[in-house]
């Protein structure tokens, strides 16, 4: 059986998980961090192919023997559905080496059988962030099929079954799915954990399945029931793999699973734990553990098939170092085991710079002889693959590699295939930078030697103005009348400062306060410089909070003009996470500061008012002279008496006038009624 391997997938900070692949497959990626790592995997047969997927979803397949790019595949939805995990299809039964036979040599396979084996072998399963799984044929260089409908969230791990055409996958939706790769349909689906399922591993006999979320569960694939539980990790489990195929105790009968050891790792954990499946159901603690310097990002091991054969483990950490372990699994070990050998890669430190620089190791795998290693180091866009033999007795080991020289050799080989077209002498091309300027292109003269661009001693170098004049460009038109840099030059300076990380250039551009200049500079800068500019602004906000008034103007223009580009980035959340936290922290304290400002303002105004009141002198309001008249009271009493007399006389006159008017009214009534002619005597008689 070939070695297995694991790796971590890229995910935003705080929710990072690790993906694991079956025996004979390996993959790796970044666990949530500021700098994302690419997902990578070796092919199971002799490690002859190496697949790596960048965070934007581009898949590259490299030949490990020649360290050359064999093919590149860009999915149609690579921006929205980035690759999260990879897994090579295991070699079918026809491709596996047969056990040694005592009857003599085996017959050779026909060419048709070998072609059929290659067709089944070179299939790569690609898990995506939207829940779909792509099956890519590396022989034809095209997409073979697509598995949809099983998951509705990010796929964390894919694992091939070694004996059938089944594929197992787990996702953030808490489910495990069994796929039929021939019909591209879901064969079975069940809930694997109460939280997201992050890792899978199939037992050597193919009858059991290990799944990892918060806890590790051993499933019976026939009944889909839990056979064992394993707990002991503080964070989500990110890696699973079996380390043995047979129990160490050969006296007891073997049921296919009891007595086997398996390896597990967790997020942000520098310990790799080893567990043993026992029959007494007392798997509470790990039997042993391996300690490393940083969080593991890529792991490969050789599976122990005999009791006396040690397990060899290669662990690549986030800090770019490789740790090698060699240990015989023979029971419980209390203390964590340290590495037998540590490997680092560094530059020679020449060309005027005497300080060597470390080169990160991306992945490592054991070769078929289990002695030599395949190292993948450098950057993810153009990795360097090298086969080395390491003496584990010497530790640590530092390999000196000149990466620039190796890459330049690759570039020279690639440039030999480029053909230079024959251009007519009358053809004119436009020179970039000056609108409307054109110059003639000289045809390359065959047989003439190239002029050496070397100056003789005593000659002075031509200035830029003289060179532009020789090209026919008017220098006066290029210069601005005021001599100050314009918006075009600001955009160019900004890009140059970001690429070279020149603090002087960046300070010159970012300290401007003119809104129009900032807006035009952001509008004319290339799209690929938007994210580096945001990182630079975030760094300045963290280091110097008083510069927020200047940096906010740039942030406003970036989010206004480049919002459509930012919305297409799949890793936008980790890219802008630090900036969002800075803004949140400032906004949270704004309300409290406003209240405090108001209260302090009231206190200050009251204190100022009390001080002004105390400063004012009191005015004496008592009268200086009081004059009193003694006859005023007597005159007042005489006047009141006179007034009372006048009112009494008037009252009597009014009463007399009222009586006279009443008598006149009575006489008038009598005259009207005829009573006036009657005498008083007659009146009495009549009555």
XYZ file of C-alpha atoms in Angstrom:
687
model
C 0.000 0.000 0.000
C 1.301 3.461 -0.826
C 1.733 6.169 1.793
C -1.151 8.445 2.616
C -1.065 12.150 3.196
C -3.096 15.023 4.518
C -3.249 18.784 4.286
C -5.179 21.835 5.441
C -7.646 23.786 3.311
C -7.803 27.572 2.986
C -10.654 29.249 4.912
C -11.392 32.645 6.654
C -9.854 33.286 10.073
C -11.640 31.654 12.974
C -13.340 28.865 10.872
C -10.323 27.149 9.272
C -10.479 23.361 8.745
C -8.182 20.644 7.427
C -8.913 18.266 4.568
C -7.708 14.666 4.456
C -7.473 12.207 1.552
C -7.335 8.429 1.393
C -4.374 6.088 1.273
C -2.309 6.860 -1.760
C -3.593 10.434 -1.988
C -2.378 13.593 -0.339
C -3.352 17.230 -0.302
C -2.484 20.444 1.493
C -3.663 23.985 1.899
C -3.681 26.923 4.234
C -5.388 27.018 7.601
C -7.038 30.410 8.066
C -4.399 33.048 8.160
C -3.457 36.312 6.642
C -1.545 34.639 3.846
C -3.457 31.800 2.161
C -1.655 28.608 1.083
C -2.481 26.689 -2.045
C -4.023 23.210 -2.031
C -1.538 20.602 -3.299
C -1.374 16.809 -3.729
C 0.937 14.098 -5.114
C -0.234 11.295 -7.387
C -0.255 7.888 -5.655
C 1.816 5.949 -8.204
C 5.526 6.671 -7.766
C 4.750 10.359 -7.076
C 5.254 11.179 -10.736
C 2.692 14.029 -10.800
C 2.145 16.955 -8.441
C -1.104 18.977 -8.560
C -1.437 22.397 -6.958
C -4.400 24.782 -6.951
C -3.960 28.463 -6.191
C -6.503 30.347 -4.039
C -8.207 31.717 -7.171
C -9.052 28.179 -8.391
C -6.386 27.617 -11.077
C -5.166 24.026 -11.167
C -1.621 23.170 -12.305
C -0.193 19.681 -12.816
C 3.619 19.378 -12.647
C 5.894 16.536 -13.648
C 8.021 15.690 -10.590
C 10.843 14.069 -12.585
C 11.546 17.092 -14.812
C 9.963 19.761 -12.540
C 8.055 21.181 -15.521
C 4.472 22.306 -15.888
C 2.520 19.610 -17.708
C -0.917 21.230 -17.951
C -3.087 23.955 -16.442
C -6.844 23.923 -15.925
C -8.988 26.949 -15.047
C -12.594 26.055 -14.089
C -15.323 28.314 -15.429
C -16.407 29.294 -11.907
C -12.926 29.405 -10.366
C -13.501 32.833 -8.786
C -16.802 32.051 -7.069
C -16.148 28.318 -6.461
C -12.530 28.151 -5.337
C -10.826 24.802 -4.835
C -10.866 23.632 -1.204
C -9.450 20.083 -1.418
C -7.855 17.663 -3.894
C -7.605 13.863 -4.080
C -6.058 11.580 -6.702
C -7.938 8.413 -7.555
C -6.171 5.392 -5.995
C -4.604 2.786 -8.270
C -7.120 0.098 -9.192
C -6.554 -3.538 -8.354
C -4.982 -4.163 -11.788
C -2.375 -1.440 -11.199
C -1.251 -2.539 -7.745
C 1.928 -4.599 -7.497
C 1.021 -8.258 -6.962
C 2.310 -10.065 -3.890
C 5.520 -12.064 -4.400
C 4.799 -15.505 -5.780
C 6.802 -18.666 -5.335
C 5.758 -20.081 -8.724
C 8.068 -17.795 -10.674
C 7.749 -14.454 -12.474
C 4.314 -13.128 -13.393
C 3.228 -12.531 -16.958
C 3.498 -9.073 -18.449
C 0.352 -6.998 -18.954
C -0.868 -6.082 -22.384
C -0.773 -2.493 -23.629
C -4.580 -2.282 -23.577
C -4.595 -3.241 -19.885
C -1.960 -0.633 -19.062
C -3.912 2.066 -20.950
C -7.080 1.171 -19.070
C -5.240 1.398 -15.768
C -3.849 4.852 -16.650
C -7.320 6.001 -17.618
C -8.697 5.026 -14.212
C -5.671 6.284 -12.292
C -5.123 9.838 -13.502
C -8.440 11.263 -12.256
C -8.345 14.139 -9.808
C -11.299 14.975 -7.531
C -11.618 18.703 -6.810
C -13.806 19.910 -3.946
C -15.164 23.449 -4.234
C -16.423 26.132 -1.872
C -19.998 25.945 -3.205
C -20.536 22.246 -2.481
C -19.889 20.689 -5.903
C -17.121 18.185 -6.757
C -15.278 18.175 -10.110
C -13.633 15.081 -11.608
C -10.722 16.173 -13.794
C -8.984 13.778 -16.206
C -5.286 14.637 -16.304
C -4.645 12.373 -19.299
C -7.094 14.167 -21.587
C -6.685 17.514 -19.826
C -10.411 18.136 -19.548
C -13.264 17.971 -17.069
C -14.734 14.479 -16.999
C -17.822 14.949 -14.813
C -19.354 17.057 -12.070
C -20.997 15.836 -8.863
C -23.854 18.076 -7.708
C -26.733 17.835 -5.280
C -24.931 16.258 -2.334
C -23.765 19.293 -0.370
C -25.142 22.804 -0.036
C -22.012 24.254 1.566
C -18.239 24.131 1.347
C -16.621 20.725 0.761
C -13.896 20.147 3.366
C -12.528 16.747 2.299
C -12.850 14.133 -0.454
C -11.677 10.529 -0.106
C -11.617 7.723 -2.687
C -12.480 4.146 -1.786
C -9.522 1.949 -2.731
C -11.499 -1.021 -4.086
C -14.614 0.453 -5.729
C -15.619 3.473 -7.765
C -17.083 5.201 -4.707
C -16.068 8.632 -3.476
C -16.725 9.966 0.025
C -16.974 13.661 0.881
C -17.741 15.781 3.945
C -18.844 19.370 4.198
C -19.704 22.313 6.405
C -23.347 21.187 6.212
C -22.572 18.451 8.842
C -23.183 15.579 6.372
C -21.135 12.796 4.787
C -22.003 11.767 1.221
C -21.157 8.550 -0.620
C -20.997 9.101 -4.408
C -21.169 6.750 -7.352
C -18.612 8.250 -9.734
C -19.904 6.305 -12.737
C -23.488 7.588 -12.501
C -22.481 10.884 -10.798
C -25.304 10.472 -8.285
C -25.562 10.335 -4.507
C -25.447 6.764 -3.268
C -25.967 7.504 0.443
C -26.032 10.579 2.686
C -26.071 10.785 6.483
C -25.354 13.279 9.263
C -21.794 12.938 10.495
C -21.611 15.408 13.383
C -23.437 18.211 15.189
C -20.974 20.674 13.677
C -19.080 20.727 10.388
C -17.280 17.531 9.354
C -13.709 18.434 8.453
C -11.865 15.191 7.651
C -12.325 11.601 6.445
C -10.215 8.434 6.277
C -11.087 4.909 5.072
C -9.755 1.837 6.853
C -7.258 -0.430 5.036
C -9.893 -3.148 4.468
C -12.414 -0.597 3.145
C -15.164 -1.530 5.616
C -14.763 1.293 8.151
C -14.671 5.080 7.844
C -13.129 7.629 10.202
C -14.754 11.070 10.293
C -13.635 14.108 12.242
C -15.481 17.161 13.447
C -15.214 18.174 17.061
C -14.823 14.469 17.854
C -13.523 11.480 15.903
C -16.025 8.775 14.958
C -15.451 5.334 13.453
C -18.364 4.331 11.161
C -19.438 0.963 9.819
C -19.894 1.635 6.085
C -22.423 -1.157 5.708
C -24.845 -0.094 8.459
C -23.781 3.602 8.680
C -23.643 3.315 12.476
C -20.977 4.598 14.865
C -18.589 1.851 15.995
C -16.246 3.910 18.240
C -15.854 7.464 19.615
C -12.514 9.229 20.185
C -12.140 12.549 22.032
C -9.112 14.507 23.148
C -8.582 17.506 20.825
C -9.449 21.000 22.049
C -10.137 22.338 18.534
C -11.624 20.946 15.337
C -9.797 17.899 14.008
C -8.093 18.679 10.702
C -6.262 15.476 9.721
C -6.819 11.722 9.871
C -4.849 8.757 8.492
C -4.121 5.129 9.316
C -0.493 4.301 10.128
C -0.703 0.482 10.207
C -2.477 -2.171 8.131
C -2.021 -5.067 10.565
C -2.170 -5.256 14.374
C 1.109 -5.344 16.229
C -0.056 -8.331 18.295
C -0.253 -11.185 15.784
C -1.385 -13.763 18.358
C -4.984 -12.549 18.425
C -7.362 -12.993 15.467
C -7.667 -9.903 13.290
C -11.144 -8.583 12.400
C -9.850 -5.900 10.027
C -9.899 -2.923 12.409
C -9.054 -3.885 16.020
C -5.470 -3.154 16.985
C -4.763 -0.642 14.189
C -3.187 2.757 14.828
C -4.236 6.034 13.222
C -2.904 9.611 13.317
C -4.902 12.803 13.958
C -4.152 16.501 14.118
C -6.179 19.580 15.051
C -6.300 23.245 14.092
C -3.719 25.492 15.815
C -2.290 22.431 17.560
C 1.421 21.593 17.452
C 0.863 17.994 18.555
C -0.037 15.079 16.297
C -1.827 12.360 18.286
C -1.698 8.599 17.641
C -4.709 6.452 18.639
C -5.209 2.703 18.832
C -8.517 0.953 18.134
C -9.048 -1.472 20.977
C -11.701 -4.040 21.661
C -12.350 -2.981 25.272
C -13.878 0.400 24.265
C -11.479 2.393 26.461
C -10.051 4.774 23.868
C -10.089 7.839 26.103
C -6.541 9.080 25.552
C -4.014 8.981 22.715
C -1.290 6.386 23.094
C 1.462 8.768 21.903
C 2.028 12.147 20.245
C 4.557 13.893 17.981
C 5.534 17.524 18.643
C 6.524 20.074 15.947
C 7.564 23.749 15.924
C 4.436 25.157 14.267
C 1.021 24.171 12.970
C 1.305 21.328 10.404
C 0.233 22.192 6.853
C 1.270 19.022 4.986
C 1.918 15.452 6.219
C 3.136 12.263 4.578
C 4.011 8.903 6.131
C 5.035 5.368 5.266
C 2.565 2.783 6.496
C 3.948 0.039 8.718
C 3.081 -3.426 7.406
C 5.285 -5.472 9.773
C 5.618 -5.317 13.532
C 9.339 -4.497 13.482
C 8.985 -1.873 10.724
C 9.006 1.720 12.043
C 6.577 4.382 10.839
C 8.301 7.267 9.036
C 6.536 10.610 9.245
C 7.286 13.816 7.281
C 5.555 16.968 8.597
C 5.727 20.354 6.829
C 4.895 23.233 9.199
C 3.583 26.715 8.603
C 7.033 28.207 9.283
C 8.397 26.382 6.197
C 10.376 23.700 8.037
C 10.227 19.928 7.508
C 10.329 17.532 10.470
C 11.097 13.826 10.058
C 10.025 11.217 12.624
C 10.823 7.504 12.825
C 9.194 5.368 15.510
C 7.947 1.830 16.080
C 4.342 1.762 17.293
C 4.451 -0.632 20.232
C 1.996 0.741 22.767
C 1.664 3.668 25.141
C 4.257 6.452 25.293
C 3.813 9.188 27.896
C 6.148 11.943 26.651
C 5.685 13.622 23.243
C 8.216 12.453 20.665
C 10.488 15.022 19.028
C 11.701 14.912 15.437
C 14.762 12.899 14.432
C 15.726 15.439 11.784
C 14.735 18.984 10.789
C 15.241 20.247 7.229
C 15.369 23.875 6.130
C 16.116 25.529 2.784
C 17.862 28.903 2.393
C 19.429 31.030 -0.332
C 23.243 31.272 -0.577
C 23.220 34.984 0.276
C 25.384 36.238 -2.610
C 25.094 39.208 -5.007
C 26.019 41.802 -2.411
C 23.657 40.441 0.234
C 25.551 38.244 2.663
C 22.442 37.347 4.684
C 20.806 34.089 3.523
C 17.026 34.134 3.263
C 14.800 31.170 4.164
C 12.874 29.419 1.406
C 9.548 27.890 2.519
C 8.915 24.202 1.932
C 5.424 23.656 0.513
C 5.159 19.846 0.539
C 7.221 16.695 0.992
C 6.654 13.020 0.184
C 8.543 9.768 0.595
C 9.632 8.008 -2.569
C 9.062 4.322 -3.268
C 12.327 3.310 -1.555
C 11.164 5.058 1.689
C 14.618 6.632 2.015
C 14.688 9.610 -0.352
C 12.275 12.552 -0.288
C 10.525 14.702 -2.888
C 10.670 18.327 -1.751
C 8.471 21.083 -3.177
C 9.670 24.572 -2.228
C 9.571 28.163 -3.430
C 6.347 29.924 -4.407
C 3.020 28.414 -5.422
C 2.994 29.981 -8.898
C 6.233 28.283 -9.982
C 7.318 25.701 -7.412
C 10.614 23.828 -7.572
C 10.494 20.031 -7.169
C 13.647 18.204 -6.129
C 14.487 14.673 -5.034
C 16.951 14.543 -2.133
C 18.480 11.881 0.099
C 18.695 12.968 3.712
C 20.789 11.486 6.476
C 18.478 11.525 9.494
C 21.389 11.206 11.925
C 22.417 14.787 11.154
C 20.055 17.392 12.535
C 19.287 20.081 11.652
C 19.935 20.021 7.904
C 20.045 23.272 5.921
C 19.990 22.964 2.136
C 21.434 25.900 0.190
C 19.517 26.531 -3.043
C 19.785 29.471 -5.452
C 16.141 29.853 -6.487
C 16.744 32.773 -8.867
C 19.290 30.769 -10.844
C 16.989 27.760 -11.144
C 14.072 29.918 -12.267
C 16.238 31.752 -14.804
C 17.309 28.419 -16.313
C 13.667 27.423 -16.645
C 12.884 30.768 -18.278
C 15.730 30.397 -20.797
C 14.492 26.948 -21.783
C 10.970 28.298 -22.219
C 12.158 31.262 -24.299
C 13.848 29.026 -26.848
C 10.413 28.046 -28.135
C 9.418 31.667 -28.851
C 9.708 32.768 -32.480
C 10.428 36.385 -33.401
C 8.153 37.567 -36.238
C 9.635 39.310 -39.267
C 8.470 42.937 -39.266
C 8.436 45.157 -42.351
C 10.565 48.302 -42.162
C 7.583 50.485 -43.125
C 5.546 49.250 -40.155
C 5.102 51.719 -37.304
C 4.038 50.912 -33.778
C 2.797 53.119 -30.958
C 5.103 53.647 -28.014
C 3.239 53.389 -24.690
C 3.174 56.427 -22.466
C 2.915 59.281 -25.012
C -0.362 59.406 -26.998
C 0.051 59.668 -30.742
C 3.786 59.020 -30.799
C 4.970 56.429 -33.288
C 8.380 55.174 -34.280
C 9.665 52.819 -36.901
C 10.655 49.298 -35.947
C 13.960 48.124 -37.285
C 14.055 44.618 -38.703
C 16.540 42.301 -37.031
C 19.545 41.962 -39.301
C 20.598 38.365 -39.712
C 24.265 37.554 -39.288
C 25.143 40.771 -37.428
C 26.384 40.558 -33.927
C 24.491 42.289 -31.145
C 26.046 45.459 -29.874
C 27.302 45.230 -26.354
C 25.751 47.733 -24.020
C 28.972 48.582 -22.261
C 30.462 52.014 -21.753
C 34.116 52.647 -22.264
C 36.154 54.315 -19.582
C 35.857 58.093 -19.737
C 32.446 58.150 -21.455
C 29.495 59.732 -19.671
C 26.057 58.152 -19.596
C 23.332 59.885 -21.602
C 20.605 61.550 -19.636
C 16.929 60.626 -19.888
C 16.211 63.870 -21.754
C 18.837 63.059 -24.384
C 17.467 59.545 -24.806
C 13.921 60.825 -25.258
C 15.183 63.353 -27.771
C 16.906 60.580 -29.711
C 13.601 58.709 -29.860
C 11.838 61.770 -31.260
C 9.825 62.582 -28.149
C 9.387 66.248 -27.257
C 10.534 66.567 -23.673
C 8.774 69.889 -23.145
C 5.402 68.255 -23.745
C 6.111 65.614 -21.152
C 7.029 68.106 -18.447
C 4.204 69.728 -16.534
C 4.140 73.552 -16.351
C 4.062 73.644 -12.574
C 6.683 70.961 -12.091
C 4.443 69.049 -9.662
C 3.488 65.410 -10.268
C 0.091 64.944 -11.859
C -2.494 62.232 -11.280
C -0.919 59.903 -13.842
C 2.443 60.097 -12.103
C 0.736 59.660 -8.717
C -0.811 56.381 -9.894
C 2.530 55.199 -11.273
C 4.345 56.206 -8.105
C 1.745 54.450 -5.962
C 2.107 51.171 -7.873
C 5.897 51.410 -7.753
C 5.844 52.084 -4.030
C 3.550 49.130 -3.364
C 5.658 46.736 -5.442
C 9.002 47.883 -4.014
C 7.616 48.590 -0.507
C 9.346 51.983 -0.572
C 8.180 54.012 2.441
C 9.379 57.327 0.987
C 7.324 56.976 -2.200
C 4.259 55.785 -0.297
C 4.455 58.691 2.154
C 4.717 61.143 -0.695
C 1.575 59.798 -2.361
C -0.591 58.881 0.624
C -0.050 62.154 2.527
C -1.884 64.218 -0.083
C -5.087 65.926 1.106
C -6.705 66.883 -2.200
C -9.897 64.917 -2.807
C -9.713 65.200 -6.607
C -6.138 63.926 -6.724
C -6.984 60.961 -4.504
C -10.081 60.077 -6.542
C -8.294 60.283 -9.903
C -5.285 58.318 -8.619
C -7.477 55.461 -7.367
C -9.436 55.461 -10.617
C -6.292 55.190 -12.768
C -4.396 52.624 -10.728
C -4.435 48.990 -11.991
C -6.833 46.513 -10.433
C -4.134 44.175 -9.128
C -2.832 46.943 -6.850
C -6.128 47.424 -4.976
C -5.584 44.672 -2.378
C -1.926 45.660 -1.651
C -3.077 49.268 -1.219
C -5.763 48.169 1.267
C -3.152 46.184 3.208
C -0.840 49.214 3.278
C -3.637 51.487 4.517
C -4.582 48.940 7.198
C -0.977 48.725 8.357
C -0.751 52.494 8.619
C -4.006 52.690 10.580
C -2.676 50.102 13.025
C 0.729 51.718 13.436
C -0.358 55.375 13.493
C -4.016 55.942 14.474
C -3.630 59.718 14.078
C -3.315 59.260 10.302
C -6.920 58.059 10.067
C -8.124 61.369 8.643
C -5.838 60.872 5.633
C -6.291 57.122 5.205
C -10.111 57.301 5.328
C -10.145 59.445 2.194
C -8.253 56.743 0.292
C -10.509 54.009 1.681
C -13.610 55.913 0.612
C -12.349 56.272 -2.963
C -11.287 52.595 -3.159
C -14.618 51.229 -1.939
C -16.525 53.630 -4.210
C -14.600 53.001 -7.451
C -13.525 49.350 -7.042
C -16.523 47.837 -5.260
C -17.385 45.601 -8.223
C -13.871 44.138 -8.313
C -13.762 43.538 -4.571
C -17.101 41.716 -4.665
C -15.636 39.105 -7.055
C -12.806 38.093 -4.715
C -13.495 34.739 -3.024
C -11.212 35.499 -0.057
C -12.506 39.027 0.568
C -13.412 38.315 4.208
C -9.879 37.374 5.347
C -8.392 40.128 3.179
C -10.462 42.870 4.844
C -10.899 41.246 8.265
C -8.307 43.374 10.071
C -9.604 46.593 8.494
C -13.182 45.721 9.473
C -12.120 45.095 13.076
C -10.324 48.440 13.205
C -13.421 50.246 11.936
C -15.671 48.370 14.371
C -13.465 49.223 17.347
C -13.464 52.901 16.422
C -17.228 53.032 15.820
C -17.976 51.296 19.136
C -16.119 53.951 21.120
C -17.600 56.863 19.129
C -20.922 56.927 21.025
C -19.226 56.748 24.414
C -16.785 59.481 23.444
C -19.680 61.669 22.246
C -21.454 61.289 25.583
C -18.266 62.019 27.484
C -17.648 65.065 25.287
C -21.137 66.385 26.030
C -20.777 65.925 29.778
C -17.355 67.527 29.837
C -18.685 70.450 27.794
C -21.483 71.022 30.322
C -19.059 70.860 33.252
C -16.634 73.264 31.593
C -19.357 75.787 30.727
C -20.782 75.643 34.275
C -17.342 76.128 35.793
C -16.681 79.082 33.503
C -20.061 80.640 34.345
C -19.445 80.308 38.099
C -16.058 81.957 37.720
C -17.567 84.967 35.874
C -20.259 85.373 38.567
C -17.655 85.416 41.308
C -15.621 88.048 39.505
C -18.568 90.597 39.338
C -18.598 93.159 42.293
C -21.806 93.410 44.367
C -23.819 96.691 44.073
C -25.102 98.412 47.288
C -28.857 98.908 46.689
C -29.758 100.759 49.959
C -31.186 104.344 49.552
C -28.859 107.147 50.398
C -31.723 109.658 51.300
C -35.335 109.017 52.535
C -37.868 111.959 52.744
C -41.141 111.546 54.790
C -44.101 114.123 54.791
C -45.975 114.386 58.172
C -49.275 116.127 56.877
C -49.927 113.592 54.231
C -51.947 111.318 56.559
C -54.246 114.127 57.873
C -55.000 115.495 54.431
C -55.846 112.054 53.289
C -58.465 111.575 56.054
C -60.154 114.958 55.351
C -60.418 114.095 51.694
C -62.061 110.791 52.515
C -64.708 112.491 54.688
C -65.553 115.024 51.985
C -65.898 112.246 49.484
C -68.267 110.331 51.781
C -70.532 113.407 52.251
C -70.766 114.015 48.552
C -71.783 110.430 47.941
C -74.595 110.582 50.592
C -76.113 113.745 49.102
C -76.080 112.283 45.668
C -77.819 109.148 46.932
C -80.762 111.205 48.405
C -81.252 113.167 45.221
C -81.436 109.986 43.218
C -84.138 108.536 45.462
C -86.380 111.691 45.123
C -86.070 111.607 41.350
C -87.113 107.960 41.265
C -90.290 108.641 43.388
C -91.403 111.522 41.138
C -91.055 109.419 38.053
C -93.152 106.640 39.631
C -96.026 109.056 40.439
C -96.046 110.395 36.915
C -96.354 106.919 35.569
C -99.359 106.151 37.809
C -101.266 109.268 36.691
C -100.715 108.388 33.081
C -102.148 104.922 33.575
C -105.197 106.281 35.314
C -105.949 108.680 32.508
C -105.778 105.909 30.064
C -108.177 103.716 32.040
C -110.679 106.596 32.755
C -110.278 106.489 36.468
C -109.419 110.132 36.677
C -113.153 111.320 36.178
C -114.395 109.306 39.116
C -114.521 110.843 42.503
C -112.991 109.220 45.425
C -116.342 108.523 46.987
C -117.678 106.807 43.893
C -114.653 104.756 43.737
C -115.286 103.332 47.121
C -118.902 102.569 46.310
C -118.132 100.812 43.160
C -115.652 98.724 44.935
